[in-house]
Coordinates of N, CA and C in Angstrom, one line a residue:
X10 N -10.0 22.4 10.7 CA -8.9 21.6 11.2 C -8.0 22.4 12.2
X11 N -7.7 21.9 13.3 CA -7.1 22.3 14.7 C -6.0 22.1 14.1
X12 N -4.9 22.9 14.2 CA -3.2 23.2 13.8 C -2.4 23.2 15.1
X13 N -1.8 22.8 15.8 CA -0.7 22.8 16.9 C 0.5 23.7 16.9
X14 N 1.1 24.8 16.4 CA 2.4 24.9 16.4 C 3.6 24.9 17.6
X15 N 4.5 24.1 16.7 CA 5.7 23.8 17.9 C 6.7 24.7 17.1
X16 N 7.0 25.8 18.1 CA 7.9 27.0 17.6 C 8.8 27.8 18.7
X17 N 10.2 27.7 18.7 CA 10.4 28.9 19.7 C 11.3 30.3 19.8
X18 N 11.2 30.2 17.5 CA 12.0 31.3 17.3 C 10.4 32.6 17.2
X19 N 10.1 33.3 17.7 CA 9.4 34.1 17.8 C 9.1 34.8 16.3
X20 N 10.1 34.9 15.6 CA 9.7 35.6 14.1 C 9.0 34.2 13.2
X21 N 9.3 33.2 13.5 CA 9.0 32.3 12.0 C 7.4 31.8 13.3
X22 N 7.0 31.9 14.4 CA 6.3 31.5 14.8 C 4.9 32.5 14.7
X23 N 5.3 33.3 14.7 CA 4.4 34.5 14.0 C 3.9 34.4 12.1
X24 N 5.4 34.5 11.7 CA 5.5 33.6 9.8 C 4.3 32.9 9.9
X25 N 4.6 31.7 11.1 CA 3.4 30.1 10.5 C 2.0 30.7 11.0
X26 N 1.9 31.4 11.6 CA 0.7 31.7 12.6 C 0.1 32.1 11.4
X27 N 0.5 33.5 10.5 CA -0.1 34.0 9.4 C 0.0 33.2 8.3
X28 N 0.8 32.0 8.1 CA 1.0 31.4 7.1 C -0.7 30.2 7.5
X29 N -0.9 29.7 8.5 CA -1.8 28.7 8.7 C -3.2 29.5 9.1
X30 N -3.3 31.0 9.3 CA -4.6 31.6 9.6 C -5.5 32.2 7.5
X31 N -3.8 32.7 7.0 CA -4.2 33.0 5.4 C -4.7 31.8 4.7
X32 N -4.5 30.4 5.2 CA -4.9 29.4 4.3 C -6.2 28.6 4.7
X33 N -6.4 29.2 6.2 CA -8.2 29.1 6.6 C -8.0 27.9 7.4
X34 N -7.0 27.5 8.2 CA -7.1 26.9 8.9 C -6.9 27.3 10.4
X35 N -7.5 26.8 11.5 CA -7.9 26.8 13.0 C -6.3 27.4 13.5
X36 N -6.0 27.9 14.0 CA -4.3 27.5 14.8 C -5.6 27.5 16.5
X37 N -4.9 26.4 16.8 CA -5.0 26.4 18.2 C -4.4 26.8 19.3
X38 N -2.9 26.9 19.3 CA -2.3 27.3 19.8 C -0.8 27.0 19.4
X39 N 0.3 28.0 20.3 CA 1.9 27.7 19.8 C 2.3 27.3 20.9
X40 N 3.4 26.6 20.9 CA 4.4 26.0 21.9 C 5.7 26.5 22.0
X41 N 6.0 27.1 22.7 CA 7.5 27.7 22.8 C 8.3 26.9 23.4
X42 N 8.0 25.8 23.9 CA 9.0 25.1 24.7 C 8.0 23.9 24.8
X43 N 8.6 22.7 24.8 CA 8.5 21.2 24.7 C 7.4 20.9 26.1
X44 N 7.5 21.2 27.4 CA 7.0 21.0 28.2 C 5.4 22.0 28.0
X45 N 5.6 23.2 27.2 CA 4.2 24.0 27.0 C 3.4 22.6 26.0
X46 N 4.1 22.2 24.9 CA 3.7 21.7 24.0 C 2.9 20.1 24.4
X47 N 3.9 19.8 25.1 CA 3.2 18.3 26.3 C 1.9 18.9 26.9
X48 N 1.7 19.8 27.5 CA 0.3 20.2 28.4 C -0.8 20.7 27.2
X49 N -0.3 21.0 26.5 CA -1.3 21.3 25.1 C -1.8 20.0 24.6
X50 N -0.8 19.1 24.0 CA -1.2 17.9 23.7 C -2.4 17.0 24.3
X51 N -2.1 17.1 25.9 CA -2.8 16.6 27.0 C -4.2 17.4 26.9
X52 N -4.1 17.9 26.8 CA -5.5 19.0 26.9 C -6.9 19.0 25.6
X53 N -6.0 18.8 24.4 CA -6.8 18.6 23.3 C -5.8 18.4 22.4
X54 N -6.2 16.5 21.8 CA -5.1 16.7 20.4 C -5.3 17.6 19.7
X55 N -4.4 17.7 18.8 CA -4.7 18.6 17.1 C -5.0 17.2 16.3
X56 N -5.2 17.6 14.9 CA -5.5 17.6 13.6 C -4.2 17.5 12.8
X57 N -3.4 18.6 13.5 CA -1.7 18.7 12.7 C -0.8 19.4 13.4
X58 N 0.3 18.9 13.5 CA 1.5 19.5 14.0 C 2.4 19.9 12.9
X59 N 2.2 21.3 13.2 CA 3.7 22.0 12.6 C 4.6 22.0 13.5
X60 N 5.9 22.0 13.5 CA 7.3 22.1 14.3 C 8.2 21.9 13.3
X61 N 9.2 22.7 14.4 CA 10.6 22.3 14.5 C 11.1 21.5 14.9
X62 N 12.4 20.7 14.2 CA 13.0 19.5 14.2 C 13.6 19.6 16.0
X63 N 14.3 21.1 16.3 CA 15.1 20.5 17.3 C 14.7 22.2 18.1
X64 N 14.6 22.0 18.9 CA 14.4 23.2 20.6 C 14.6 23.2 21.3
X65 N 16.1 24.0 21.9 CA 16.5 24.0 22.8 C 17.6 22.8 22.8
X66 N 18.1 22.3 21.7 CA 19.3 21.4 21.7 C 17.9 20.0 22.0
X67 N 17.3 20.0 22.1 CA 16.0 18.5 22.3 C 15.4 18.0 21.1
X68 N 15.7 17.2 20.6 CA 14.9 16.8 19.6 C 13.1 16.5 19.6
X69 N 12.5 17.4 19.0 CA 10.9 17.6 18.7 C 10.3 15.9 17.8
X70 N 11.5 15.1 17.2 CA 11.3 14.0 16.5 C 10.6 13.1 17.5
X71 N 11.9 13.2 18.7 CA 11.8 12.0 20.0 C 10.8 12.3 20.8
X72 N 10.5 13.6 20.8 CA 9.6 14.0 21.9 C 7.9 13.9 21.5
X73 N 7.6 13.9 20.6 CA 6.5 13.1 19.8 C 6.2 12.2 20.1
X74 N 7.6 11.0 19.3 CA 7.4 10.0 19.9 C 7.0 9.6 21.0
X75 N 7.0 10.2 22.1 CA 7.0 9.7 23.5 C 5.8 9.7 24.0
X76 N 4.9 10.3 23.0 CA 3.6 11.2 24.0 C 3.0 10.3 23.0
X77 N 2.0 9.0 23.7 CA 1.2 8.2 23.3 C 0.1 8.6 22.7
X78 N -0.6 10.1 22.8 CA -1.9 10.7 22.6 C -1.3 11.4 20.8
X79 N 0.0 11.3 20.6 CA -0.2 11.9 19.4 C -0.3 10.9 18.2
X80 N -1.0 10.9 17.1 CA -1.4 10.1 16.1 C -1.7 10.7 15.1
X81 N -1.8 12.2 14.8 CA -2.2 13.2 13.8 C -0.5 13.1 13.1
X82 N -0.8 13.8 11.7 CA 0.2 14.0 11.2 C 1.0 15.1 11.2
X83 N 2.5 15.0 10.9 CA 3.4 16.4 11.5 C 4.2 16.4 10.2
X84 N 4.3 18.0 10.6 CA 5.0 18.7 9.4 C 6.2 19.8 10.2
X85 N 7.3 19.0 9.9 CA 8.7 19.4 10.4 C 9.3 20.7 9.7
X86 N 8.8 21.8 9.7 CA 9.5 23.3 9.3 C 10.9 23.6 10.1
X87 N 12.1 23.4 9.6 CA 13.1 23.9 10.1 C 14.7 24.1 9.1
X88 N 15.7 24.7 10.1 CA 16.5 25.1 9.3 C 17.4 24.1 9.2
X89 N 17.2 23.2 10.2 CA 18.3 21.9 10.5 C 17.9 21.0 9.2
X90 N 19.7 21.0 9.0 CA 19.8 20.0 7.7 C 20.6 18.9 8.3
X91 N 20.8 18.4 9.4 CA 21.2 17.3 10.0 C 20.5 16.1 9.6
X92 N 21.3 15.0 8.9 CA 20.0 14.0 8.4 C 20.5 12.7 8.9
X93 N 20.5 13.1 10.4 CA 20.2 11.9 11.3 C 18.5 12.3 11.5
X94 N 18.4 14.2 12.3 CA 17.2 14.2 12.4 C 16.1 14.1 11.2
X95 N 17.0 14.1 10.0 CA 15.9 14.1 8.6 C 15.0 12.3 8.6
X96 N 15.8 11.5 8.9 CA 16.2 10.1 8.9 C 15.1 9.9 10.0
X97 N 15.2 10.4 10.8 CA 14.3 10.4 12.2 C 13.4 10.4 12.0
X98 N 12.9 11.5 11.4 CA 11.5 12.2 10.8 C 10.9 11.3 10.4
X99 N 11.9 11.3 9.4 CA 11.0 10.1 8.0 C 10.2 8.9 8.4
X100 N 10.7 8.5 9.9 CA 10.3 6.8 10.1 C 8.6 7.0 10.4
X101 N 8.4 7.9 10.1 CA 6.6 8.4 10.1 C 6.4 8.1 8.5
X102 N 5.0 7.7 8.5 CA 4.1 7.6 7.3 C 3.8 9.0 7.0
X103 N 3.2 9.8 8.2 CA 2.5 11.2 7.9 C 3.1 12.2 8.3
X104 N 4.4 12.4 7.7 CA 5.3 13.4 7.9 C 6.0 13.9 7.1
X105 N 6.1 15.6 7.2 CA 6.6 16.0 5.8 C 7.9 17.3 6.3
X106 N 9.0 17.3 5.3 CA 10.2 17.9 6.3 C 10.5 19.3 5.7
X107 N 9.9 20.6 5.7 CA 10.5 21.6 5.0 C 11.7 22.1 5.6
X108 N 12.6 22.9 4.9 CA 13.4 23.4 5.0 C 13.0 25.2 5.0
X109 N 13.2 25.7 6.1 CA 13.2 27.2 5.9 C 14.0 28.0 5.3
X110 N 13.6 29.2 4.1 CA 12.5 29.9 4.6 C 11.3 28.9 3.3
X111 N 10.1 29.3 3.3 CA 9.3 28.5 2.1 C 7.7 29.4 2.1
X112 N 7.2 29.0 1.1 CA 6.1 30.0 1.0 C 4.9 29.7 1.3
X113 N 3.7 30.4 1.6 CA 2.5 30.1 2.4 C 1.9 28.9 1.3
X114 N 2.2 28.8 0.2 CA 1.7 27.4 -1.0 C 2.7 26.4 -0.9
X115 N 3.9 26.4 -0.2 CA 5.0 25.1 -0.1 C 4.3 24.6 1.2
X116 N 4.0 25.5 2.1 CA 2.9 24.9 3.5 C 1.8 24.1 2.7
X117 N 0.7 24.9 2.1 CA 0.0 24.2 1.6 C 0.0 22.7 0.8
X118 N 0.9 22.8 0.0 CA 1.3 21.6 -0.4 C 1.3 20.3 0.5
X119 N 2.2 20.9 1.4 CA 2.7 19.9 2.9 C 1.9 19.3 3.7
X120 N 0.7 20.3 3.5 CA -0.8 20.2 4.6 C -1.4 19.0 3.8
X121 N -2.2 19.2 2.5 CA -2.5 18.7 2.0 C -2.2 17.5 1.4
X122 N -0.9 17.1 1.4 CA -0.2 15.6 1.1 C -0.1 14.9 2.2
X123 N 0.1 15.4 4.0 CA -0.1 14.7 4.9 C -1.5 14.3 5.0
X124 N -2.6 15.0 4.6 CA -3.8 14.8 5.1 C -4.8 14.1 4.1
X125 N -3.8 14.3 2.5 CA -4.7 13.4 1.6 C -4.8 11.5 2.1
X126 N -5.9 11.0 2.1 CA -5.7 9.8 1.9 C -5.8 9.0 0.8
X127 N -4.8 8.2 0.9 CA -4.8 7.0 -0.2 C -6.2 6.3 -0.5
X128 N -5.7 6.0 -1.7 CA -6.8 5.6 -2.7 C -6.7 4.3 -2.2
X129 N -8.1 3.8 -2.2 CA -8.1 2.5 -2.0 C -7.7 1.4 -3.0
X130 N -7.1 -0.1 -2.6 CA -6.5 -0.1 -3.7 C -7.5 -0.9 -4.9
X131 N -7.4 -1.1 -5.9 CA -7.9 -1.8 -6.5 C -8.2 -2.9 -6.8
X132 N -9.6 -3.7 -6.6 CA -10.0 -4.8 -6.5 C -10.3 -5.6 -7.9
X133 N -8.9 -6.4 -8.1 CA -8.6 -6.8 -9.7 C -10.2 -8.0 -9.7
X134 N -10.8 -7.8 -10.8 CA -11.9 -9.1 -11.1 C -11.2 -10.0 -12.0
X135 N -10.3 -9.6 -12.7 CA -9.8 -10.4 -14.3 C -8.5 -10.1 -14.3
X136 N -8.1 -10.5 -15.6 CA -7.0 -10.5 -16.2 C -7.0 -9.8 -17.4
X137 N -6.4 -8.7 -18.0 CA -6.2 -8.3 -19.2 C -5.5 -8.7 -20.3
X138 N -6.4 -8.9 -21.3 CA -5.3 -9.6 -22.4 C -5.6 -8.7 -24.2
X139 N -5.0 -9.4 -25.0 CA -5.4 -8.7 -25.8 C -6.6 -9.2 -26.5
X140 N -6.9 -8.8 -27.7 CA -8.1 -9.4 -28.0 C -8.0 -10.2 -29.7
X141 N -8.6 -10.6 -30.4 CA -8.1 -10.8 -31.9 C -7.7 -9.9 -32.9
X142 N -8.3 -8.5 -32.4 CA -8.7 -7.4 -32.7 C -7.7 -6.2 -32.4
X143 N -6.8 -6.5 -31.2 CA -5.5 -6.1 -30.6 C -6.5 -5.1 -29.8
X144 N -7.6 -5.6 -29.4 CA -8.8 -4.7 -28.3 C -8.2 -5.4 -26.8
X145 N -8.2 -4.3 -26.2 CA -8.2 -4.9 -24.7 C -9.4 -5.6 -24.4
X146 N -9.3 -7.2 -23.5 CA -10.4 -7.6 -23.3 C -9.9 -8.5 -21.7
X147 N -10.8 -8.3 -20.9 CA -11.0 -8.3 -19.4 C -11.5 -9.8 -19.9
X148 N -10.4 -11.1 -18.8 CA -11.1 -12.4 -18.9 C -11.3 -12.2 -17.1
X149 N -12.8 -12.6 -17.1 CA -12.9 -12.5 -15.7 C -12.4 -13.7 -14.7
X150 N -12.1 -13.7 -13.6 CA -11.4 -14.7 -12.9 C -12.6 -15.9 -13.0
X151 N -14.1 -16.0 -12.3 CA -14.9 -16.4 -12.7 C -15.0 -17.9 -14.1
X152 N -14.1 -17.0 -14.9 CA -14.5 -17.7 -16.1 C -13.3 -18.8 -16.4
X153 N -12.1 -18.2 -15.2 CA -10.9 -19.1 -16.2 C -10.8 -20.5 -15.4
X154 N -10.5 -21.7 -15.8 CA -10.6 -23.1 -15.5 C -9.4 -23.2 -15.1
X155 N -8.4 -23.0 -15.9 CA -7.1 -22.9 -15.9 C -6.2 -22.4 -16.8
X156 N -4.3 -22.2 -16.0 CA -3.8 -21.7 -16.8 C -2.4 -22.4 -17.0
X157 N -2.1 -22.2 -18.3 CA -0.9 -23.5 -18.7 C -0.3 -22.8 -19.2
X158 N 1.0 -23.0 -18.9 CA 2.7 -22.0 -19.2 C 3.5 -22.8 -21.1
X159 N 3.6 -22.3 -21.7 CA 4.3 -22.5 -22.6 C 5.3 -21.7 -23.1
X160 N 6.4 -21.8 -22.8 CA 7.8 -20.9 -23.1 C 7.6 -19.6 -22.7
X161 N 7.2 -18.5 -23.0 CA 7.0 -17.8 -22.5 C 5.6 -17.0 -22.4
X162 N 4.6 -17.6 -22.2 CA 3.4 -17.8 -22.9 C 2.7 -18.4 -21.9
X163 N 1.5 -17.5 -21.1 CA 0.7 -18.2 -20.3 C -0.5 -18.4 -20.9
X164 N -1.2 -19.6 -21.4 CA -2.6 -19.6 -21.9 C -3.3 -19.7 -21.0
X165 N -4.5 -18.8 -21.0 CA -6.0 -18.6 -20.0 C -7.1 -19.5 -20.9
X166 N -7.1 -20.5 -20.3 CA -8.4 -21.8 -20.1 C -9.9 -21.2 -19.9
X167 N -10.4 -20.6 -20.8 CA -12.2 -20.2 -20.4 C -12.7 -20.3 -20.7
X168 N -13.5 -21.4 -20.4 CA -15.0 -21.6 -20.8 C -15.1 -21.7 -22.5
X169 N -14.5 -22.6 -22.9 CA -14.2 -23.0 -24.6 C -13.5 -21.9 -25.0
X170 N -12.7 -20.9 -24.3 CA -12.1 -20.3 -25.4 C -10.9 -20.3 -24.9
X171 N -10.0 -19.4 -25.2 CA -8.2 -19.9 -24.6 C -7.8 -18.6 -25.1
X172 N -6.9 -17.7 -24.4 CA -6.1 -16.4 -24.2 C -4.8 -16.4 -24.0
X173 N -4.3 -16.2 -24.7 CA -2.6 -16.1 -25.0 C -2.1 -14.7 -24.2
X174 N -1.2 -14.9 -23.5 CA -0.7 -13.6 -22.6 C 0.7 -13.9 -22.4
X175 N 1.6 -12.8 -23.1 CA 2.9 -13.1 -23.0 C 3.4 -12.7 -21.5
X176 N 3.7 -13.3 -20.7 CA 4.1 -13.1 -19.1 C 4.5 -14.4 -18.5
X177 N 5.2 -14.1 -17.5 CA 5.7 -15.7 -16.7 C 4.6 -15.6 -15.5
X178 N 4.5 -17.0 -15.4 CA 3.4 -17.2 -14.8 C 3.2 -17.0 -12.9
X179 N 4.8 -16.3 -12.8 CA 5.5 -16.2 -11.4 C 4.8 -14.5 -11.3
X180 N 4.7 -13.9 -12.3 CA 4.0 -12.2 -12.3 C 2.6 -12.2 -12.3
X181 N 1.9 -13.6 -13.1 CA 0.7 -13.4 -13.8 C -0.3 -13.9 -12.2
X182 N 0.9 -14.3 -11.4 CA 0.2 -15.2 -9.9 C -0.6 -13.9 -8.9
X183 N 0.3 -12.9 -9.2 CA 0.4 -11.7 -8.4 C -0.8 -10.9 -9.0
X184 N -1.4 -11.4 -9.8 CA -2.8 -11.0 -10.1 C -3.9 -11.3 -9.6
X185 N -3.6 -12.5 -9.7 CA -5.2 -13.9 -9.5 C -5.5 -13.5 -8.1
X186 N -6.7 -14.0 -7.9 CA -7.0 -13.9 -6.4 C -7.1 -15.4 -5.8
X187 N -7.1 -15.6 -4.5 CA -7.1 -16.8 -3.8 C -8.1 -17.9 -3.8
X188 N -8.9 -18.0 -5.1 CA -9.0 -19.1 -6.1 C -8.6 -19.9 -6.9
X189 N -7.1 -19.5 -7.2 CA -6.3 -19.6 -7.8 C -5.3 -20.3 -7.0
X190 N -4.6 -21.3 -7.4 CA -3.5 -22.1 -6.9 C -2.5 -23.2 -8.3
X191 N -1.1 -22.7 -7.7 CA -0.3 -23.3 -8.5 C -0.2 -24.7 -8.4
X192 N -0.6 -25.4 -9.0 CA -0.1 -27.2 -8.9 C 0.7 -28.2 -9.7
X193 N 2.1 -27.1 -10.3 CA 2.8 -27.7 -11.0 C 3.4 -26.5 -11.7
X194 N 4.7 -26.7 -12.2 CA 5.2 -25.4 -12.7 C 4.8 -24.9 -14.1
X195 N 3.7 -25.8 -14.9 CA 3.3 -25.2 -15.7 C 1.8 -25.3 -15.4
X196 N 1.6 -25.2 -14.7 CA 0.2 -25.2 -14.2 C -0.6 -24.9 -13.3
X197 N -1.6 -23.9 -13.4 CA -2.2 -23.3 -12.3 C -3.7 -23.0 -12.6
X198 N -4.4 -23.8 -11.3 CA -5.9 -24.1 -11.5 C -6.7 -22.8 -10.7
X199 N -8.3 -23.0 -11.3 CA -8.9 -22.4 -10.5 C -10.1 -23.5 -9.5
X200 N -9.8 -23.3 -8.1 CA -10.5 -24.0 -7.8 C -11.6 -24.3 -7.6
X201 N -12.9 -23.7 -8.2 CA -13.6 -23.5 -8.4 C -14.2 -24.4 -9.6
X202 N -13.3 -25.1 -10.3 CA -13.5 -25.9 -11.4 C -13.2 -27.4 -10.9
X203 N -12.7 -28.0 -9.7 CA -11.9 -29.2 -9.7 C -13.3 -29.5 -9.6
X204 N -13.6 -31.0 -10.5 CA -14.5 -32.0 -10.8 C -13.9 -33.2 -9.7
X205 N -12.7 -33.0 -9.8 CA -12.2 -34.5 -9.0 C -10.7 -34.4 -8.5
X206 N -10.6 -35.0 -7.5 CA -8.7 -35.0 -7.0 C -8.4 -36.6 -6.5
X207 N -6.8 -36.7 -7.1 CA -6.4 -37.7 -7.2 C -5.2 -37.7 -6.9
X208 N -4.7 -37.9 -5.3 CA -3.9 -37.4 -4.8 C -2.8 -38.3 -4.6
X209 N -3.5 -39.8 -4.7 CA -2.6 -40.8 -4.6 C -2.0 -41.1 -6.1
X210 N -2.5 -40.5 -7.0 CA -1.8 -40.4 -8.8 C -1.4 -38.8 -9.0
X211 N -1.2 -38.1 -7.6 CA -0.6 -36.6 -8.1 C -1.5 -36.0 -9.4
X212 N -2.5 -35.9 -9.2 CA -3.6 -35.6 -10.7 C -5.2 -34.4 -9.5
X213 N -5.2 -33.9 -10.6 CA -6.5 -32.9 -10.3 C -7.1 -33.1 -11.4
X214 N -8.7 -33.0 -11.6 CA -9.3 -32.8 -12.8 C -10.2 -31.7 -13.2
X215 N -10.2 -31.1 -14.0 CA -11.2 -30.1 -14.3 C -12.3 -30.8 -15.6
X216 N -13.7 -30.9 -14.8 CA -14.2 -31.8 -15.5 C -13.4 -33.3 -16.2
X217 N -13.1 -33.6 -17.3 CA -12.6 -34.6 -17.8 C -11.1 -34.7 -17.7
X218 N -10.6 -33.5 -17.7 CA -9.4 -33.4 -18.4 C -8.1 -33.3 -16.8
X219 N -7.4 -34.4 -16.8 CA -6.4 -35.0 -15.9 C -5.2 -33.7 -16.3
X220 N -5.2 -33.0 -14.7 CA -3.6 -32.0 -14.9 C -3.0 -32.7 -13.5
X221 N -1.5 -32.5 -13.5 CA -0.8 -33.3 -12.8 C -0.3 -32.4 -11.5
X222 N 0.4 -32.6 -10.8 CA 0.3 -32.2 -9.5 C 2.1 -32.2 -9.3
X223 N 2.6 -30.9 -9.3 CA 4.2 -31.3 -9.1 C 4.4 -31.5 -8.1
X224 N 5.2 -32.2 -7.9 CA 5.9 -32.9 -6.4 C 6.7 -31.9 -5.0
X225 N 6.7 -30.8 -6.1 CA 7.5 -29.3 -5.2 C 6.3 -28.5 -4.7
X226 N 5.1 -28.6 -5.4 CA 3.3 -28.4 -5.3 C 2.4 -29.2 -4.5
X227 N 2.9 -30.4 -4.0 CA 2.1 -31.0 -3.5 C 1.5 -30.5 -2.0
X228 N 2.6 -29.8 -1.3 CA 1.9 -30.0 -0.1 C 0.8 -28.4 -0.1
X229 N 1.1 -27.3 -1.2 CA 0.6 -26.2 -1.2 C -1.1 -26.8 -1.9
X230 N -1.0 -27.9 -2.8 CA -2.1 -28.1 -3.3 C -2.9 -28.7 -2.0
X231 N -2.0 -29.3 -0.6 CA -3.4 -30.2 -0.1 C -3.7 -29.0 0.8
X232 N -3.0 -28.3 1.0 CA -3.4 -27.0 2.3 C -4.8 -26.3 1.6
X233 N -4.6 -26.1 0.0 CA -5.1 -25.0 -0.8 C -7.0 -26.0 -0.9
X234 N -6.5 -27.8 -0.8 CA -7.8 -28.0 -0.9 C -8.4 -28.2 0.5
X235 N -7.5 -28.3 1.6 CA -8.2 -28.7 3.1 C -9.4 -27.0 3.4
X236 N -8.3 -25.9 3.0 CA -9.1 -24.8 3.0 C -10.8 -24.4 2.4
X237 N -10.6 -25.3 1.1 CA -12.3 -25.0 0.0 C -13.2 -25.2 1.1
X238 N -14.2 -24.8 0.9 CA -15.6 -25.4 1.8 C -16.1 -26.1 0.7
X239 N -16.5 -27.8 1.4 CA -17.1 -28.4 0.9 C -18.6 -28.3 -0.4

């Protein structure tokens, strides 16, 4: 990994040099001044920018900004506790802000949280509920017909069996995946099950059984069925 430093106090720029060569990373080079640091940039991105917040009375936040080629992530080492420039910093995803002086493993830290990436997120199949047994048991989306609100009480419709899950059904939405549609405030289908729609009686059916269509639901149900493939 190619390191950049933007430094122009000569003792802490010497510090990071040993600080970023002891932890087995590349330094490519230092910048003493904003305009060295522009011609470096231009010549070969880095991997990572270390710097200081401000040089020479110029802010290193804005001047970043400016230079369309940089996209790697920066790590702000300085003494400035000014938290306009703190504020500044932050408007980065991949930016981390120490305060000097800090140790060759508070670098480390810094390196390694800019550069870790996020977990991907997780791709929910089901719904968790309990079981008779008070066992966790996964109803898979697949299997549920529908789901019907009772006080505070969402029952899961599956395939002859039925799952009690204490939740409102406004949290339990934020689960389901986009098979799933609400058509009535106590009622939320999967579409994958409609046998028949009955739009001029506000009614859907899952197989036999008529669920009703709320009138605040209506126009989300005909969008939700223009979308199904036939």
């Amino acid at each position: 990994m190619r390191i950049l430093l933007i430094e122009n106090d000569p003792e802490w720029a010497a510090a990071l040099a040993t600080m970023i060569e002891s932890l087995g990373y590349q330094l490519m080079g230092t910048a003493h001044s904003l305009s060295l640091a522009e011609e470096m940039l231009k010549k070969q991105p880095p991997d990572l920018i270390i710097g200081d917040v401000l040089m020479n009375n110029s802010s290193v936040v804005e001047f970043l900004q400016r230079i369309p080629t940089v996209h790697c992530p920066v790590i702000f080492a300085t003494t400035c506790t000014d938290l306009v420039q703190y504020e500044l910093a932050g408007q980065r995803n991949d930016t981390r802000y120490l305060i000097k002086p800090f140790h060759a493993l508070t670098l480390r830290s810094a390196i390694d949280s800019v550069l870790r990436k996020p977990a991907p997120p997780e791709v929910r199949k089901g719904v968790a509920v309990r079981g008779p047994n008070n066992q966790r048991v996964m109803v898979a989306f697949n299997t549920i017909h529908y789901i019907r609100v009772e006080r505070n009480y969402c029952f899961l419709l599956a395939q002859n069996k039925k799952y009690a899950l204490k939740i409102s059904l406004a949290k339990l939405l934020q689960q389901l995946d986009g098979r799933f549609v609400q058509i009535h405030k106590g009622f939320c289908i999967n579409g994958d099950y409609i046998t028949r729609t009955d739009l001029s009686g506000n009614q859907l059916f899952i197989n036999e059984e008529a669920l009703p269509i709320g009138y605040n639901y209506r126009k989300k149900v005909v969008d939700f069925l223009a979308g199904k493939p036939d």
